[in-house]
PDB file of C-alpha atoms in Angstrom:
ATOM      1  CA  MET A   1      -3.401  14.852   9.400  1.00 92.00           C
ATOM      2  CA  GLU A   2      -3.740  16.777   6.127  1.00 94.00           C
ATOM      3  CA  TYR A   3      -7.371  16.438   5.083  1.00 95.00           C
ATOM      4  CA  GLU A   4      -6.405  15.282   2.039  1.00 95.00           C
ATOM      5  CA  THR A   5      -4.411  11.992   4.157  1.00 96.00           C
ATOM      6  CA  PHE A   6      -7.992  11.797   6.250  1.00 97.00           C
ATOM      7  CA  ASN A   7     -10.289  11.744   3.239  1.00 96.00           C
ATOM      8  CA  LYS A   8      -6.988   8.804   1.992  1.00 97.00           C
ATOM      9  CA  THR A   9      -7.897   7.026   5.435  1.00 96.00           C
ATOM     10  CA  LEU A  10     -11.199   7.009   5.211  1.00 97.00           C
ATOM     11  CA  LYS A  11     -11.943   5.286   2.034  1.00 96.00           C
ATOM     12  CA  GLU A  12      -9.250   3.138   2.082  1.00 95.00           C
ATOM     13  CA  TYR A  13     -11.017   1.580   5.215  1.00 92.00           C
ATOM     14  CA  GLY A  14     -14.319   1.191   3.886  1.00 94.00           C
ATOM     15  CA  LEU A  15     -15.669   4.607   6.254  1.00 96.00           C
ATOM     16  CA  ASN A  16     -17.542   7.596   4.870  1.00 97.00           C
ATOM     17  CA  LEU A  17     -17.626  10.769   7.233  1.00 97.00           C
ATOM     18  CA  LYS A  18     -20.920  10.363   8.078  1.00 97.00           C
ATOM     19  CA  GLN A  19     -19.317   6.553   9.503  1.00 97.00           C
ATOM     20  CA  PHE A  20     -16.299   8.247  11.286  1.00 98.00           C
ATOM     21  CA  SER A  21     -18.207  11.505  12.886  1.00 97.00           C
ATOM     22  CA  GLU A  22     -20.312   8.201  13.922  1.00 97.00           C
ATOM     23  CA  LEU A  23     -17.855   5.962  15.334  1.00 96.00           C
ATOM     24  CA  SER A  24     -15.617   8.743  16.761  1.00 97.00           C
ATOM     25  CA  GLY A  25     -18.580  10.493  18.501  1.00 97.00           C
ATOM     26  CA  SER A  26     -17.820  13.615  16.775  1.00 97.00           C
ATOM     27  CA  LYS A  27     -20.535  15.651  15.075  1.00 97.00           C
ATOM     28  CA  TYR A  28     -20.795  15.442  11.569  1.00 97.00           C
ATOM     29  CA  SER A  29     -21.191  19.120  10.851  1.00 96.00           C
ATOM     30  CA  THR A  30     -17.096  19.232  12.603  1.00 96.00           C
ATOM     31  CA  CYS A  31     -15.852  16.721  10.674  1.00 96.00           C
ATOM     32  CA  SER A  32     -17.593  18.736   7.385  1.00 96.00           C
ATOM     33  CA  LYS A  33     -16.001  21.792   8.197  1.00 96.00           C
ATOM     34  CA  TRP A  34     -12.260  19.830   7.948  1.00 96.00           C
ATOM     35  CA  GLY A  35     -10.370  20.827   4.628  1.00 94.00           C
ATOM     36  CA  LYS A  36     -12.778  24.245   3.962  1.00 94.00           C
ATOM     37  CA  ASP A  37     -11.468  27.212   4.690  1.00 92.00           C
ATOM     38  CA  GLY A  38      -8.412  26.301   5.665  1.00 90.00           C
ATOM     39  CA  ARG A  39      -9.730  24.526   9.146  1.00 95.00           C
ATOM     40  CA  PRO A  40      -7.373  21.543  10.125  1.00 96.00           C
ATOM     41  CA  VAL A  41      -8.433  17.929  10.537  1.00 97.00           C
ATOM     42  CA  SER A  42      -8.334  18.266  15.091  1.00 96.00           C
ATOM     43  CA  ASP A  43      -5.194  16.233  15.913  1.00 96.00           C
ATOM     44  CA  TRP A  44      -7.000  13.240  17.817  1.00 97.00           C
ATOM     45  CA  VAL A  45      -8.208  12.585  14.464  1.00 98.00           C
ATOM     46  CA  GLU A  46      -4.532   9.914  13.361  1.00 97.00           C
ATOM     47  CA  SER A  47      -4.481   8.789  16.911  1.00 97.00           C
ATOM     48  CA  TRP A  48      -7.896   8.046  16.607  1.00 97.00           C
ATOM     49  CA  LEU A  49      -7.811   6.378  13.179  1.00 97.00           C
ATOM     50  CA  LYS A  50      -4.438   4.599  14.038  1.00 96.00           C
ATOM     51  CA  LEU A  51      -6.122   2.498  17.514  1.00 96.00           C
ATOM     52  CA  TYR A  52      -9.524   1.835  14.386  1.00 95.00           C
ATOM     53  CA  ILE A  53      -6.868   0.237  11.919  1.00 94.00           C
ATOM     54  CA  LYS A  54      -4.731  -1.739  14.197  1.00 96.00           C
ATOM     55  CA  SER A  55      -8.819  -2.530  16.288  1.00 95.00           C
ATOM     56  CA  LYS A  56      -9.914  -4.171  12.537  1.00 92.00           C
ATOM     57  CA  ASP A  57      -6.373  -6.150  11.834  1.00 93.00           C
ATOM     58  CA  MET A  58      -7.183  -7.611  15.500  1.00 95.00           C
ATOM     59  CA  ASP A  59     -10.160  -8.644  14.635  1.00 93.00           C
ATOM     60  CA  LYS A  60      -9.280 -10.076  11.531  1.00 93.00           C
ATOM     61  CA  ILE A  61      -6.549 -12.435  13.075  1.00 94.00           C
ATOM     62  CA  ILE A  62      -8.856 -13.364  15.919  1.00 93.00           C
ATOM     63  CA  GLU A  63     -11.343 -13.970  13.155  1.00 91.00           C
ATOM     64  CA  ALA A  64      -8.821 -16.162  11.728  1.00 92.00           C
ATOM     65  CA  VAL A  65      -7.092 -18.199  14.904  1.00 92.00           C
ATOM     66  CA  VAL A  66     -10.917 -18.604  16.462  1.00 89.00           C
ATOM     67  CA  PRO A  67     -11.562 -21.066  14.098  1.00 86.00           C
ATOM     68  CA  HIS A  68      -7.999 -22.907  14.631  1.00 86.00           C
ATOM     69  CA  ILE A  69      -8.502 -23.123  18.213  1.00 86.00           C
ATOM     70  CA  LYS A  70     -11.981 -24.510  18.297  1.00 81.00           C
ATOM     71  CA  LYS A  71     -10.509 -27.361  16.804  1.00 81.00           C
ATOM     72  CA  LEU A  72      -8.033 -28.020  18.894  1.00 81.00           C
ATOM     73  CA  ASN A  73     -10.545 -27.860  21.944  1.00 80.00           C
ATOM     74  CA  GLU A  74     -12.311 -30.661  20.804  1.00 78.00           C
TER      75      GLU A  74
END
């Protein structure tokens, strides 16, 4: 994943680098070096972000559906 794509994806999903490092369990100092002096973004980041995005999307779906399920069970 190119650094520009990584940075754009973080912004799109309302994350900054510090939040990403905390959520992913990565050292901030490591993440902050990506994109500098030709340092690539780690290989695992793209798949992690895809799963994070899917998880956020599923949270939205669950949030939308649960009230309707509760009504059905009343």
